[in-house]
Short mmCIF file of C-alpha atoms (C1' of nucleotides) in Angstrom, two decimals:
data_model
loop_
_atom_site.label_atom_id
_atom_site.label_comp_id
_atom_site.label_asym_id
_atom_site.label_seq_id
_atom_site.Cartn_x
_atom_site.Cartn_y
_atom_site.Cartn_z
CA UNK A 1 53.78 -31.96 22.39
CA UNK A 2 51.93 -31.99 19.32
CA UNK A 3 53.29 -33.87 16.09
CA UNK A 4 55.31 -31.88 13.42
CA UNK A 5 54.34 -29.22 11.11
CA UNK A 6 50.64 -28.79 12.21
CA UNK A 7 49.20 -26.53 9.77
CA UNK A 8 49.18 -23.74 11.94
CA UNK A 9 49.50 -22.80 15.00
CA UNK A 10 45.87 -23.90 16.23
CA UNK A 11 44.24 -26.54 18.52
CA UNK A 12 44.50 -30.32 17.58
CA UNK A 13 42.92 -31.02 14.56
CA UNK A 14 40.12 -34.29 14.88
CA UNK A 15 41.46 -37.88 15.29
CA UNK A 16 39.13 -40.15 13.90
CA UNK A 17 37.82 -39.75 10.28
CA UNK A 18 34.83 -37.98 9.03
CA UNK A 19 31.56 -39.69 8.98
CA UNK A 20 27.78 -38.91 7.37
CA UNK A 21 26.36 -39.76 10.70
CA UNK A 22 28.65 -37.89 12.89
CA UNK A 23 27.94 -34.90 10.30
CA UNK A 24 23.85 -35.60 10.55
CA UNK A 25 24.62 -35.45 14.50
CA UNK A 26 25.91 -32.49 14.80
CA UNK A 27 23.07 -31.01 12.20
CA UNK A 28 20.86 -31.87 14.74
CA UNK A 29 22.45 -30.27 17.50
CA UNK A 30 23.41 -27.02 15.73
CA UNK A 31 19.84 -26.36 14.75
CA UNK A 32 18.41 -27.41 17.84
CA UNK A 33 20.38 -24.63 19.10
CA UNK A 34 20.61 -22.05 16.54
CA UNK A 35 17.53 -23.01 13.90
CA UNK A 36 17.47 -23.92 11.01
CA UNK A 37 18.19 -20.90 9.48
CA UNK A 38 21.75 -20.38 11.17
CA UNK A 39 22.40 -23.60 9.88
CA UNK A 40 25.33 -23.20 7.17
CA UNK A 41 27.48 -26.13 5.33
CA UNK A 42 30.85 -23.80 7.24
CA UNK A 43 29.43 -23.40 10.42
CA UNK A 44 28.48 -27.04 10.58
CA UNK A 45 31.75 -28.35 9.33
CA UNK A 46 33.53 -25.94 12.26
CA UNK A 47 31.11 -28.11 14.56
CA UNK A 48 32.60 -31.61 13.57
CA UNK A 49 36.51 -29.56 13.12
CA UNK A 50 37.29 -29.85 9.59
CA UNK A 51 36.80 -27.56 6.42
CA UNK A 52 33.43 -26.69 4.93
CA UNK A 53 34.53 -28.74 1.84
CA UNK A 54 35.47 -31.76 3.17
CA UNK A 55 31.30 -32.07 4.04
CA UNK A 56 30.90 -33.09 0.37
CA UNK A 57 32.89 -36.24 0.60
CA UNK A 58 29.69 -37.89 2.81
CA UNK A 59 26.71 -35.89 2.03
CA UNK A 60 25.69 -34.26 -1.22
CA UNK A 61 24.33 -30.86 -0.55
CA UNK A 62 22.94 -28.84 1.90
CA UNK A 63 19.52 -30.40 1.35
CA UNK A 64 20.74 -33.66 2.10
CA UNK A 65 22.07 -33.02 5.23
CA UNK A 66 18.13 -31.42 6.29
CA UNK A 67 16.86 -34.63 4.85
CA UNK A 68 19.50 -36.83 7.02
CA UNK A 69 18.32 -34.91 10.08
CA UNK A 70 14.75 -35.23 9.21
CA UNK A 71 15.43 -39.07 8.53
CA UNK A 72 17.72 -38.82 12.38
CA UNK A 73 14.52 -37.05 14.05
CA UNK A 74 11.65 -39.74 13.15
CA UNK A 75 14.34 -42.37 14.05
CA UNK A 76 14.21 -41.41 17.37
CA UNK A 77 10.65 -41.85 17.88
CA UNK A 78 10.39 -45.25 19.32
CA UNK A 79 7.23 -46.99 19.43
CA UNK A 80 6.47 -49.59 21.79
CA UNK A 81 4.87 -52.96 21.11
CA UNK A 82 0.87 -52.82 20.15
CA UNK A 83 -1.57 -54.07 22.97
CA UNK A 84 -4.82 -55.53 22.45
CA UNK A 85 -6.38 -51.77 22.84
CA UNK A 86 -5.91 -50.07 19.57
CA UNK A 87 -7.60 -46.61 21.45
CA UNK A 88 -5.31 -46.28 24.14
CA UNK A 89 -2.15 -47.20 21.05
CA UNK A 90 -3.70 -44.49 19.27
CA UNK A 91 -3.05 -42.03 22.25
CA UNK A 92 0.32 -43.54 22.67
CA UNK A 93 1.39 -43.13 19.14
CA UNK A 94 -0.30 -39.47 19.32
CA UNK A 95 1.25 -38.32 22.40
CA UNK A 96 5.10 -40.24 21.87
CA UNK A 97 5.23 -38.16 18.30
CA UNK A 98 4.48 -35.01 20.60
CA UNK A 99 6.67 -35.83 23.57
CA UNK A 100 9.53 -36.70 20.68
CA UNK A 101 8.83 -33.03 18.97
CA UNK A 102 9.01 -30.94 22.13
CA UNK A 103 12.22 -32.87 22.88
CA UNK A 104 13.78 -31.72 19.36
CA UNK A 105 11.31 -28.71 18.81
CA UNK A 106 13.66 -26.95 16.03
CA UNK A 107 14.65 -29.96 14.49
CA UNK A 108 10.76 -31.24 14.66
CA UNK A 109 9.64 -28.43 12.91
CA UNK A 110 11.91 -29.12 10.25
CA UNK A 111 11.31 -32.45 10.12
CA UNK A 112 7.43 -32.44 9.91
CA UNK A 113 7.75 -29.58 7.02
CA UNK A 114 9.66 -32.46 5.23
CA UNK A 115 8.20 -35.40 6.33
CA UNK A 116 5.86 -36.06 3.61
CA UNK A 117 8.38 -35.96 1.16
CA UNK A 118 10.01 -38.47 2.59
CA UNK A 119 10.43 -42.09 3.82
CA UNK A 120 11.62 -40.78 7.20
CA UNK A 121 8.39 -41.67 8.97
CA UNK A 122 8.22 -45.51 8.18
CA UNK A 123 8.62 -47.15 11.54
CA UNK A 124 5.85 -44.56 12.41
CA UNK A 125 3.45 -45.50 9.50
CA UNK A 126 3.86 -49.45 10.41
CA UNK A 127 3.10 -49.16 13.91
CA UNK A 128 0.06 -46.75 12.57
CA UNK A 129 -0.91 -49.60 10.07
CA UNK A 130 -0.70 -52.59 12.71
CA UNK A 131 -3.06 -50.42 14.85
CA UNK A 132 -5.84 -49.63 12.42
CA UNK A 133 -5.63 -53.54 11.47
CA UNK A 134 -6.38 -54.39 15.03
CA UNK A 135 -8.98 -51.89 15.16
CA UNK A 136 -10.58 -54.13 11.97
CA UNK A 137 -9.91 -52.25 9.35
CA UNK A 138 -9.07 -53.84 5.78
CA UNK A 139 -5.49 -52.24 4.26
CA UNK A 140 -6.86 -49.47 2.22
CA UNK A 141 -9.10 -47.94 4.59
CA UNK A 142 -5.94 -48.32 7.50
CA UNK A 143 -3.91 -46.77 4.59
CA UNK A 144 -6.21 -43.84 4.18
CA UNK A 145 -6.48 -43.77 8.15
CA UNK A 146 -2.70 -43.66 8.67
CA UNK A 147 -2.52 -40.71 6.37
CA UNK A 148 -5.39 -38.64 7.72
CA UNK A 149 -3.90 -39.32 11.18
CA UNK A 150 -0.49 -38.33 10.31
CA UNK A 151 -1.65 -35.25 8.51
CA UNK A 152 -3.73 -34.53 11.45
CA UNK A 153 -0.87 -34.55 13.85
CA UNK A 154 1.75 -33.23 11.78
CA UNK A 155 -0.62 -29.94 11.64
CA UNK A 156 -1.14 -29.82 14.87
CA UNK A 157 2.50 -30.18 16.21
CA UNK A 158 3.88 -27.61 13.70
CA UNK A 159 1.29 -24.98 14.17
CA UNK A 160 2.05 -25.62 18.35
CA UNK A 161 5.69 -25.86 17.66
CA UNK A 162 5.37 -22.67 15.89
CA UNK A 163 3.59 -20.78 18.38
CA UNK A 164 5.94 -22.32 21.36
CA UNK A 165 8.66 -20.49 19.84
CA UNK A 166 7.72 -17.47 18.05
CA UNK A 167 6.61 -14.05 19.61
CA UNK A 168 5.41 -14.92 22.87
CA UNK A 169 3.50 -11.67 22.89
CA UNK A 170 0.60 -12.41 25.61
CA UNK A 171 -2.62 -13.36 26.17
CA UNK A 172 -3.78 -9.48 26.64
CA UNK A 173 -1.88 -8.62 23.66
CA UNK A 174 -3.38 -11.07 21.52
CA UNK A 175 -6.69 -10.81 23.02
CA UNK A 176 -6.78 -6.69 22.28
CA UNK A 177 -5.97 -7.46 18.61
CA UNK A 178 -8.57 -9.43 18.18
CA UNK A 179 -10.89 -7.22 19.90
CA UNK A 180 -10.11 -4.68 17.22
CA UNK A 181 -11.12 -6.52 14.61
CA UNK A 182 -13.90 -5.75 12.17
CA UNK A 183 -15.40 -9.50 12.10
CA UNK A 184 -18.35 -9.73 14.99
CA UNK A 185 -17.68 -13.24 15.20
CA UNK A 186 -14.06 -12.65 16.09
CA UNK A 187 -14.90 -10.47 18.58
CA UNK A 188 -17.03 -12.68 20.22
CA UNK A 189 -14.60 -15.03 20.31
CA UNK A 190 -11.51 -12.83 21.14
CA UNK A 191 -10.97 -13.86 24.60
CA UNK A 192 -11.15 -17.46 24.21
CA UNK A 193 -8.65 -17.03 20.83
CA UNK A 194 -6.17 -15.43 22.72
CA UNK A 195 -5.78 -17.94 24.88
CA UNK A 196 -3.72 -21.11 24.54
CA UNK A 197 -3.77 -24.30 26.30
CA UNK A 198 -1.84 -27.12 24.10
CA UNK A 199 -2.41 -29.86 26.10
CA UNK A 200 -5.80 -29.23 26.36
CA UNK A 201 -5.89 -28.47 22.73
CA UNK A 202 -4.41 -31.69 21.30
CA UNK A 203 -6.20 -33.83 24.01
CA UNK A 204 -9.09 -32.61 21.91
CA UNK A 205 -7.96 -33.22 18.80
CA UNK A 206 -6.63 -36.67 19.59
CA UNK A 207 -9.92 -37.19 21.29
CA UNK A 208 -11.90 -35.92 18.00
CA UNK A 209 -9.63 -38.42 15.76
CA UNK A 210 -10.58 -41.78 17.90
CA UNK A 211 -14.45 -40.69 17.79
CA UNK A 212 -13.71 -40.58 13.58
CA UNK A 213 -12.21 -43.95 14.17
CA UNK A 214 -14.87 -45.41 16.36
CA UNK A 215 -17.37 -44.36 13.55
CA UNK A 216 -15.55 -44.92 10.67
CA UNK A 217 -17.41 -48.16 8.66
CA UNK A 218 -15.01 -51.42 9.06
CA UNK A 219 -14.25 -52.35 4.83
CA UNK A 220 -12.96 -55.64 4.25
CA UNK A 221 -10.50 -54.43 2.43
CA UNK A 222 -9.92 -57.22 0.30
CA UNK A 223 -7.02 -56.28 -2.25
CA UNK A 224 -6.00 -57.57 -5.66
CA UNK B 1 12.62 10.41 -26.69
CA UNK B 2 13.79 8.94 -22.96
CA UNK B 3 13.98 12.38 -20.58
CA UNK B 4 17.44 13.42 -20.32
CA UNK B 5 20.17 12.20 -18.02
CA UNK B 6 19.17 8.31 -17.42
CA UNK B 7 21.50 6.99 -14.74
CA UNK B 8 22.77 4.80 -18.01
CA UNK B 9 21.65 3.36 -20.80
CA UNK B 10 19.23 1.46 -19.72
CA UNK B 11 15.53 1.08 -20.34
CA UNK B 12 13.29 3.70 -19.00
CA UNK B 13 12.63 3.36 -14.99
CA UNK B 14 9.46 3.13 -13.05
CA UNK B 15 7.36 6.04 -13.45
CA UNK B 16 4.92 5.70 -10.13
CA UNK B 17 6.49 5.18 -6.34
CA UNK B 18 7.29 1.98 -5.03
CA UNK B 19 4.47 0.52 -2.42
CA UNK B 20 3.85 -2.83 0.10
CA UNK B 21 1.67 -3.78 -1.75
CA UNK B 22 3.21 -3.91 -4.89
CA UNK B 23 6.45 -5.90 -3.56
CA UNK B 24 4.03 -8.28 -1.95
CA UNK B 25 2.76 -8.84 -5.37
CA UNK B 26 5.99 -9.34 -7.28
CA UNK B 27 7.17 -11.59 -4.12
CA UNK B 28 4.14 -13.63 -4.77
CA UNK B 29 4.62 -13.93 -8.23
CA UNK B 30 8.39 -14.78 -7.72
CA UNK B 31 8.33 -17.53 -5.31
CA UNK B 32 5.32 -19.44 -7.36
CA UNK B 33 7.63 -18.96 -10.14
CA UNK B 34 11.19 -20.20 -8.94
CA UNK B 35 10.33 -21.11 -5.53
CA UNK B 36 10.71 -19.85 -1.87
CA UNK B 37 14.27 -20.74 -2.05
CA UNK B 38 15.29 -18.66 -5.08
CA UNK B 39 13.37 -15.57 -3.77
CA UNK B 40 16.17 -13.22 -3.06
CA UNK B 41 15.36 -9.26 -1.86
CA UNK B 42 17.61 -8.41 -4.90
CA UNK B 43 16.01 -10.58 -7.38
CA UNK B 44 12.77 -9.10 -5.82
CA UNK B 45 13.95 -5.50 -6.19
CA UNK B 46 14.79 -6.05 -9.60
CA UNK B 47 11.16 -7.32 -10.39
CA UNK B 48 9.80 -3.98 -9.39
CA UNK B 49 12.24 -2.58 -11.09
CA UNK B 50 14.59 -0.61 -8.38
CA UNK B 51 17.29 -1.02 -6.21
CA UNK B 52 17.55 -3.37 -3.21
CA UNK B 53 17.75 -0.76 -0.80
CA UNK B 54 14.67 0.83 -1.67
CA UNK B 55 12.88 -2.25 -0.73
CA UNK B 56 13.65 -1.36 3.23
CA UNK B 57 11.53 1.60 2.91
CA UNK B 58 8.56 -0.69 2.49
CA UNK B 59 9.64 -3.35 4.57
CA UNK B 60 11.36 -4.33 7.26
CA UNK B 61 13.45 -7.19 6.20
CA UNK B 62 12.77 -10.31 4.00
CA UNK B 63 10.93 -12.42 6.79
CA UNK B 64 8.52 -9.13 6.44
CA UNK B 65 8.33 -10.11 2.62
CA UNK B 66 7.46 -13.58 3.70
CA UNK B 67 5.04 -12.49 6.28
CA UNK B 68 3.26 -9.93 3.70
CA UNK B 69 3.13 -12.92 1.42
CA UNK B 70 1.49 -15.46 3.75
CA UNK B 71 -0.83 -13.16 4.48
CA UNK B 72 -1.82 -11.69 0.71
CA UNK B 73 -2.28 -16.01 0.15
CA UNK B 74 -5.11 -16.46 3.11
CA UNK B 75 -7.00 -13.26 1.70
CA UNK B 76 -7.01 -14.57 -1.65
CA UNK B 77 -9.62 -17.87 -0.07
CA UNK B 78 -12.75 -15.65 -0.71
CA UNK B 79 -15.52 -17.59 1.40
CA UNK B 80 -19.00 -17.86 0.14
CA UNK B 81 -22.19 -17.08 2.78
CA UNK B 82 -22.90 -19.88 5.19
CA UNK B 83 -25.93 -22.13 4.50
CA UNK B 84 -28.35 -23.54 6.49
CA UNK B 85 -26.01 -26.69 6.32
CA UNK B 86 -23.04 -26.88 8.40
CA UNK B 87 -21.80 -30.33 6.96
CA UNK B 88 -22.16 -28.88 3.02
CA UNK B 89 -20.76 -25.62 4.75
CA UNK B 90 -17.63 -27.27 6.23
CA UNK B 91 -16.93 -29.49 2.89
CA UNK B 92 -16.69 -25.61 1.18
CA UNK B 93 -14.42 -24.51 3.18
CA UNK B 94 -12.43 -27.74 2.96
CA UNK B 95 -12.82 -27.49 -1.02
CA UNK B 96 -11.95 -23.65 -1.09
CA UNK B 97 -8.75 -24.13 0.90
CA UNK B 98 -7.64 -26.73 -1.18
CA UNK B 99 -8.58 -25.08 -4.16
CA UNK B 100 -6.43 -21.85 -3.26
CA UNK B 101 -3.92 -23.85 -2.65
CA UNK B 102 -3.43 -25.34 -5.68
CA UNK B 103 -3.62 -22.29 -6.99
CA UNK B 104 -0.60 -21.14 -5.88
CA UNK B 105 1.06 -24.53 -5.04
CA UNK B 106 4.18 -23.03 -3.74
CA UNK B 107 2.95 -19.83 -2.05
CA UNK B 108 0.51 -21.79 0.05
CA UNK B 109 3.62 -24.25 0.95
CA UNK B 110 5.18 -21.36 2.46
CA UNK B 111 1.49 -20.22 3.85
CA UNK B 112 0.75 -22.74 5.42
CA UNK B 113 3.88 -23.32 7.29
CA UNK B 114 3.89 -19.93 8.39
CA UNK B 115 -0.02 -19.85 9.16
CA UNK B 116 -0.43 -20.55 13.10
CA UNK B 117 1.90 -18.28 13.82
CA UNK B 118 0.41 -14.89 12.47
CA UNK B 119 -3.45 -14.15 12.63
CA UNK B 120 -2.77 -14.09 8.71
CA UNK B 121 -6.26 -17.06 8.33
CA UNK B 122 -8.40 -14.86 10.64
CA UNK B 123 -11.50 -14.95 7.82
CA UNK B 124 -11.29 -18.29 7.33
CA UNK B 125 -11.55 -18.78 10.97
CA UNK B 126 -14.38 -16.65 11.03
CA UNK B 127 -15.94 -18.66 8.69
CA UNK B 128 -15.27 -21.52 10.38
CA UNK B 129 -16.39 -20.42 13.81
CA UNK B 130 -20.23 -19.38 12.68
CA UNK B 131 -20.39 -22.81 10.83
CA UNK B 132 -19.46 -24.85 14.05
CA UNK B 133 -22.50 -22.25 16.04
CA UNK B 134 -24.29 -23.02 13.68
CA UNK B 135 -24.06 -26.63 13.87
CA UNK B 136 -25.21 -25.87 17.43
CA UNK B 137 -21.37 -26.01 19.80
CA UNK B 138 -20.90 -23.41 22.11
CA UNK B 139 -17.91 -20.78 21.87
CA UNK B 140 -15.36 -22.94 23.20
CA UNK B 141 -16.09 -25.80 21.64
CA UNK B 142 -16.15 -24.25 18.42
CA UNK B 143 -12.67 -22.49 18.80
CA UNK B 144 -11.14 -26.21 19.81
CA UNK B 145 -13.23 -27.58 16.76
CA UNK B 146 -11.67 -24.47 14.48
CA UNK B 147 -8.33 -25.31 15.41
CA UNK B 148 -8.38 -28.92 14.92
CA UNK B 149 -9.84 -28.30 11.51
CA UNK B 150 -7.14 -25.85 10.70
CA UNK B 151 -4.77 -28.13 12.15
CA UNK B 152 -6.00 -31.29 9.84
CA UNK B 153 -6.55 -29.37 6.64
CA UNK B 154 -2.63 -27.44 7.41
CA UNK B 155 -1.15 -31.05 7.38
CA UNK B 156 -2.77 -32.50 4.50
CA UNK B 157 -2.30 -30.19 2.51
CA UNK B 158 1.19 -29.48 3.45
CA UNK B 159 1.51 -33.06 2.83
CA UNK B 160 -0.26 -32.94 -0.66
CA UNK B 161 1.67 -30.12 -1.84
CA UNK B 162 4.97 -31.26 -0.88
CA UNK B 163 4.59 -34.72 -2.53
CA UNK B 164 2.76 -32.69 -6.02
CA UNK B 165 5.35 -30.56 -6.14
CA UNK B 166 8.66 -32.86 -5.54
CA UNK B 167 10.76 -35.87 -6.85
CA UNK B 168 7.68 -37.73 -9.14
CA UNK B 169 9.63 -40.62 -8.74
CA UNK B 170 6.58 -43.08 -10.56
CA UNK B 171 4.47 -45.43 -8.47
CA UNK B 172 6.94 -48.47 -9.31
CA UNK B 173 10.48 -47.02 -7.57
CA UNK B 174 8.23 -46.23 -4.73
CA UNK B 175 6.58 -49.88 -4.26
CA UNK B 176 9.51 -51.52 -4.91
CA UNK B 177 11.32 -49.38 -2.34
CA UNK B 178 8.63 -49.98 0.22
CA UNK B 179 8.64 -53.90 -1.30
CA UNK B 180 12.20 -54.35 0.46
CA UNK B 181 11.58 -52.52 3.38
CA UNK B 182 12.28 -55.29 6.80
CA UNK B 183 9.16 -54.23 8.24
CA UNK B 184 6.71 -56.57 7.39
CA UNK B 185 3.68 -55.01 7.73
CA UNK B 186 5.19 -52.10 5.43
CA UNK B 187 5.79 -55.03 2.65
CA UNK B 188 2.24 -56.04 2.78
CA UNK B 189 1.31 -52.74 2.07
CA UNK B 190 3.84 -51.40 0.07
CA UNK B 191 1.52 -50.99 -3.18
CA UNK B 192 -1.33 -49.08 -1.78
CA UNK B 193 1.25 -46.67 0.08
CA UNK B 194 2.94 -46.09 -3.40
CA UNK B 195 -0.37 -45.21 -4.71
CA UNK B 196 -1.44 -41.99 -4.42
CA UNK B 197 -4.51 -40.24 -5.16
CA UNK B 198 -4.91 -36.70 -4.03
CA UNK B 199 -8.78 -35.94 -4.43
CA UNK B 200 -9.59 -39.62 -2.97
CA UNK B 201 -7.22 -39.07 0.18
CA UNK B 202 -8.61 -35.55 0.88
CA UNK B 203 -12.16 -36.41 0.62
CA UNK B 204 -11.33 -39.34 2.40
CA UNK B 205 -10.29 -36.74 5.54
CA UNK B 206 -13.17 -34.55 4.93
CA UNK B 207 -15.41 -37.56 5.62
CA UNK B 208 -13.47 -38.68 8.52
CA UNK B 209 -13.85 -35.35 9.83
CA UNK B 210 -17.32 -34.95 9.47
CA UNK B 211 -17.49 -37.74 11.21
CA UNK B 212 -16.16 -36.94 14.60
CA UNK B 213 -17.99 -33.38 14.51
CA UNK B 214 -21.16 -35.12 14.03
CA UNK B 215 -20.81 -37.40 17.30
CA UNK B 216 -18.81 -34.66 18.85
CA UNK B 217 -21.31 -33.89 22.24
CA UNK B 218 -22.68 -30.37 22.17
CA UNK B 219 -21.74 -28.67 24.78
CA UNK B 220 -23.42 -25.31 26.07
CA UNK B 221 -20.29 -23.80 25.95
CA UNK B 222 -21.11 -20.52 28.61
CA UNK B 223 -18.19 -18.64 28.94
CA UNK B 224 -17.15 -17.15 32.30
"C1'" DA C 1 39.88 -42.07 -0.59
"C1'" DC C 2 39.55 -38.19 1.74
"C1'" DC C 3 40.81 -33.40 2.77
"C1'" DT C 4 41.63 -28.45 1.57
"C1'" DG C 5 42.76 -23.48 -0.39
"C1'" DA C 6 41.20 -20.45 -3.47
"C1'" DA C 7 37.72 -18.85 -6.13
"C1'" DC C 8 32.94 -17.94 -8.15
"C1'" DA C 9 28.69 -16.16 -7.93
"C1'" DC C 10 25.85 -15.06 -4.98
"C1'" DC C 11 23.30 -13.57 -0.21
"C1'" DG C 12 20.74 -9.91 3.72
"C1'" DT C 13 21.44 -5.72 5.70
"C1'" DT C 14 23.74 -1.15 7.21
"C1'" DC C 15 25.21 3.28 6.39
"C1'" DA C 16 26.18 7.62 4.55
"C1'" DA C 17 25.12 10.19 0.82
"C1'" DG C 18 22.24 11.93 -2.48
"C1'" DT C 19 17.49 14.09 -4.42
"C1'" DA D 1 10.42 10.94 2.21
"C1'" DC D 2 12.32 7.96 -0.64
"C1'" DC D 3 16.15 6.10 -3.39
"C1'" DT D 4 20.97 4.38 -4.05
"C1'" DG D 5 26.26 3.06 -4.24
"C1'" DA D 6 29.51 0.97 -1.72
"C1'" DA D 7 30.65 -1.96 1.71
"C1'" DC D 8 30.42 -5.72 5.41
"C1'" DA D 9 30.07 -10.15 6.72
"C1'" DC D 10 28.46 -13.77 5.21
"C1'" DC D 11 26.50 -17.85 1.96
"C1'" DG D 12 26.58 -22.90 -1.17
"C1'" DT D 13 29.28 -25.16 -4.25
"C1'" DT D 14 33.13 -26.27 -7.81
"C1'" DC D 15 37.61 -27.30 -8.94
"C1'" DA D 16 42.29 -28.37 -8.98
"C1'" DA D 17 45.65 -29.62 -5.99
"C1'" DG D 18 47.44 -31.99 -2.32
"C1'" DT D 19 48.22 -36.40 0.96
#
DNA sequence: ACCTGAACACCGTTCAAGT
DNA sequence: ACCTGAACACCGTTCAAGT
């Protein structure tokens, strides 16, 4: 059935050619399901059926292809329009970065280790910039304000990222090892450390940034 | 004048036994020197001047190593006695973090990305935890308050780090980059998002987060 | 222009053997 | 108890050769 002389005796090989984003795809995939660190330029080009070389016609290392997936991951954040409430934008921006990282949580973590470094978060960063505007703040100070928000949430998602999918050893677990410790203050507060609510934990954090906000002076900021 | 029988000729070996500690060291030492990604357990074996191998006696595999190392960064933030003021109290700790972790720019990348997940910043939380009490919140609050802090300080300083340490591309590629972006808001702004300045930004956040703690509402947080 | 086999110079980790 | 040689099953990337 199949056409002559395959070049062995194997499965069909792929009928449509090779592309970067079909490669930065299936980078997503793979280390949404295996991590990053399973990730490997031969396993990935066994996931889009071709040879492990043939990757380095479209992409130019294996860095590039994390950066194309960290590029992929903020491009599927999608903000909706601004409304004449910058607060409740604020929350929406907050919690639509979260809701996109527990989607992707692998790939997230990746991504926000990288983001900096990068372009990848523009779309994110304009929709930040429009809201700080609204909220009457000149360009440098939304500027600054974009970045300290960012930072802010990019800390918070990685460190609950992290702990969502690392050694879920338990509360009690936690909570005896912190008993044990020689710091009083620790002690104290070993039962309440051991415990982990994230919701709860970056409803209080987003709730901490808008009170910043709300104080923060207005600058004209009145550039060059 | 070497004792007889050398296992070649090579230069004399180690004379006292091999120890965590001391491979926690050399790691250290490695990665700030070549990087995370060039840290190899046999490159690291050969800095302590033995075999591979040997290393598993000390350790239980590389993540271990990387572990070990996150751990040996947060111990190295020596914290001063708190004050009588919590706001000059929480800019030290800010400072001190920051400082560290320019002290060992790459180390602290690695750090801080491994940080929530281990209980490797438990001093620094400490620290942290009798300077919120003392700025009169109750346990709970405080531990929320901790984390955000951690949380903000994690991300900017990821960011920081990441952007000192990477592709100085000068202010101009970047602006002109963000000058022909087809977000227009991003084009209004693209000079002051080239423009970077490290101290400014981070005492920029400090502010901003001195700011929410301050109209943060006390609460008497009584435990159960 | 794109794909590939073979090769190079590495990896982390296991295991059985040494002292 | 600690160290090690050899080996296993991998890596990323280059290069010359194919179509």
């Amino acid at each position: 059935m199949r056409p002559r002389a395959p070049r062995t005796s194997q499965a069909p090989r792929r009928d449509h050619t090779l592309s970067r984003a079909e490669i930065l795809a299936a980078a997503l995939e793979l280390i949404e399901r295996d991590g990053v660190d399973a990730l490997s330029m031969r396993k990935l080009a066994a996931a889009v059926d071709v040879e492990a070389m043939s990757l380095y016609n479209h992409v130019a290392n294996k860095d590039a292809v994390l950066d194309g997936v960290t590029g992929e991951f903020f491009s599927r954040i999608t903000l909706p329009p601004a409304t004449d409430d910058w607060r409740a934008d604020l929350r929406t921006l907050a919690a639509l970065m979260r809701a996109t990282a527990h989607q992707y949580p692998r790939v997230a973590t990746l991504a926000l280790t990288r983001e900096a470094v990068s372009d990848a978060g523009l779309a994110a960063t304009a929709a930040a910039l429009d809201i700080f505007g609204r909220a009457g703040f000149g360009l440098e100070d939304s500027v600054q304000l974009v970045r300290s928000t960012m930072c802010f949430l990019t800390g918070t998602l990685i460190r609950e990222l992290g702990l969502t999918q690392t050694r879920r050893d338990d509360r009690q677990v936690r909570a005896h090892r912190l008993h044990s410790s020689d710091i009083p203050i620790i002690v104290d507060a070993a039962d309440t450390l051991a415990a982990f609510d994230f919701e709860k934990e970056f409803e209080f954090g987003v709730r901490l940034l808008l009170l910043a906000v709300e104080h923060a002076t207005r600058t004209d900021g009145v550039a060059s």
